[in-house]
Short mmCIF file of C-alpha atoms in Angstrom, two decimals:
data_model
loop_
_atom_site.label_atom_id
_atom_site.label_comp_id
_atom_site.label_asym_id
_atom_site.label_seq_id
_atom_site.Cartn_x
_atom_site.Cartn_y
_atom_site.Cartn_z
CA GLN K 279 0.07 0.11 0.07
CA VAL K 280 1.80 3.51 -1.31
CA GLN K 281 1.54 6.14 1.89
CA LEU K 282 2.09 9.90 1.48
CA VAL K 283 2.84 12.21 4.02
CA GLU K 284 2.89 15.76 3.26
CA SER K 285 4.65 18.14 5.47
CA GLY K 286 6.24 21.83 5.30
CA GLY K 287 2.60 23.71 5.28
CA ALA K 288 2.51 27.17 6.89
CA LEU K 289 0.61 30.21 7.11
CA VAL K 290 3.17 33.31 5.35
CA GLN K 291 3.07 36.43 3.76
CA SER K 292 2.56 37.95 0.56
CA GLY K 293 6.30 37.35 -1.66
CA SER K 294 7.52 34.75 1.11
CA SER K 295 8.70 31.15 -0.01
CA LEU K 296 7.75 27.91 0.58
CA THR K 297 9.36 24.00 1.14
CA LEU K 298 7.81 21.10 0.80
CA SER K 299 7.93 17.45 1.39
CA CYS K 300 6.13 14.63 0.54
CA VAL K 301 7.80 11.12 2.31
CA VAL K 302 6.60 8.71 0.10
CA SER K 303 6.66 4.47 1.54
CA GLY K 304 5.51 1.44 -0.06
CA VAL K 305 6.82 1.58 -2.83
CA GLU K 306 9.42 1.80 -5.16
CA PHE K 307 10.69 4.95 -4.81
CA SER K 308 13.18 5.80 -7.03
CA LEU K 309 11.73 4.23 -10.39
CA TYR K 310 8.23 6.28 -10.10
CA ASP K 311 7.33 10.18 -11.64
CA MET K 312 5.86 12.22 -8.69
CA GLY K 313 3.85 15.15 -8.98
CA TRP K 314 2.99 18.05 -6.15
CA TYR K 315 -0.91 18.51 -7.02
CA HIS K 316 -2.57 22.08 -5.90
CA GLN K 317 -6.59 22.65 -4.92
CA ALA K 318 -7.59 26.23 -3.99
CA PRO K 319 -10.13 26.81 -1.49
CA GLY K 320 -13.83 25.87 -3.83
CA SER K 321 -11.59 24.40 -6.36
CA GLN K 322 -10.08 20.87 -8.79
CA ARG K 323 -7.34 19.64 -7.17
CA GLU K 324 -4.50 20.77 -10.55
CA LEU K 325 -0.94 18.95 -10.76
CA LEU K 326 1.51 21.86 -10.63
CA ALA K 327 4.52 20.13 -10.76
CA THR K 328 6.52 16.61 -11.90
CA ILE K 329 9.25 14.80 -12.13
CA THR K 330 10.75 12.11 -13.63
CA SER K 331 12.23 9.08 -12.26
CA ARG K 332 15.50 10.22 -14.32
CA ASP K 333 14.81 13.92 -12.71
CA VAL K 334 12.84 16.05 -15.86
CA THR K 335 10.99 18.01 -15.03
CA GLY K 336 7.58 19.96 -15.58
CA TYR K 337 5.69 22.97 -15.03
CA LYS K 338 2.12 24.58 -15.20
CA GLU K 339 2.63 27.91 -16.79
CA HIS K 340 2.78 30.31 -14.69
CA ILE K 341 4.14 29.00 -11.86
CA LYS K 342 7.14 27.67 -13.17
CA ASP K 343 8.79 30.59 -13.03
CA ARG K 344 8.21 30.62 -9.01
CA PHE K 345 8.64 26.86 -7.92
CA SER K 346 10.77 24.05 -8.36
CA ILE K 347 10.20 20.37 -7.42
CA PHE K 348 12.67 18.37 -6.44
CA ARG K 349 14.23 14.98 -4.81
CA ASP K 350 16.40 12.80 -2.95
CA ASN K 351 15.43 9.02 -3.83
CA THR K 352 17.76 8.23 -0.10
CA ARG K 353 15.45 9.55 1.90
CA ASN K 354 11.55 8.91 -0.49
CA THR K 355 10.35 12.19 -0.92
CA VAL K 356 9.93 14.92 -3.50
CA PHE K 357 9.91 18.10 -2.82
CA LEU K 358 8.53 21.28 -3.82
CA GLN K 359 9.71 24.62 -3.90
CA MET K 360 7.71 27.36 -3.70
CA ASN K 361 9.05 31.68 -3.81
CA LYS K 362 7.65 34.78 -4.41
CA LEU K 363 3.85 32.94 -3.05
CA GLU K 364 0.86 34.96 -3.93
CA PRO K 365 -2.07 34.67 -2.22
CA GLU K 366 -3.83 32.64 -5.35
CA ASP K 367 -0.89 29.83 -4.22
CA THR K 368 -3.50 29.12 -1.03
CA GLY K 369 -5.09 25.56 -0.45
CA VAL K 370 -3.86 22.13 0.19
CA TYR K 371 -1.16 20.76 -1.66
CA TYR K 372 -1.06 17.08 -2.82
CA CYS K 373 2.01 14.52 -3.63
CA ASN K 374 1.42 11.55 -5.97
CA ALA K 375 2.56 9.47 -8.43
CA PRO K 376 0.25 9.99 -11.51
CA ALA K 377 0.84 7.17 -13.21
CA LEU K 378 -0.11 4.50 -9.41
CA LEU K 379 -2.81 7.13 -10.12
CA LYS K 380 -4.05 5.62 -12.77
CA LEU K 381 -3.73 2.55 -12.13
CA ASN K 382 -5.72 2.65 -8.84
CA ARG K 383 -2.94 1.43 -6.85
CA SER K 384 -2.60 4.64 -5.29
CA SER K 385 -4.45 7.44 -2.58
CA TRP K 386 -4.26 10.70 -1.18
CA GLY K 387 -2.60 12.04 2.01
CA GLN K 388 -4.22 14.15 4.49
CA GLY K 389 -2.10 17.47 2.44
CA THR K 390 0.33 19.90 4.07
CA ARG K 391 -1.99 23.85 3.52
CA VAL K 392 -0.69 26.83 2.30
CA THR K 393 -2.02 30.07 3.34
CA ILE K 394 -0.76 33.21 1.72
CA SER K 395 -2.06 36.62 3.36
CA SER K 396 -1.48 38.94 0.69
#
């Protein structure tokens, strides 16, 4: 059973930085592409950033100059470095493996809440 534990969320001011972490267990972490997802209040969860098993990254356009995804396979952890945070970044952030989601082999963790005050 895949387990995902996100952390690092906080209430911060606009313009601040945060680094989110997600520890993954129950799967051979290094073999899987990973993603960070954002669910804004009242909105659907959306995929923001991805990193492949070979460290190739991809981003949604509106965050690509401010956020950075990276991973540490020795710690089974994927990170999201978020800079120049804006009120629109408020929401709950989740990590997951897109391939495992498609195969119904993963569910969602509790997420980590980020609140940006203007």
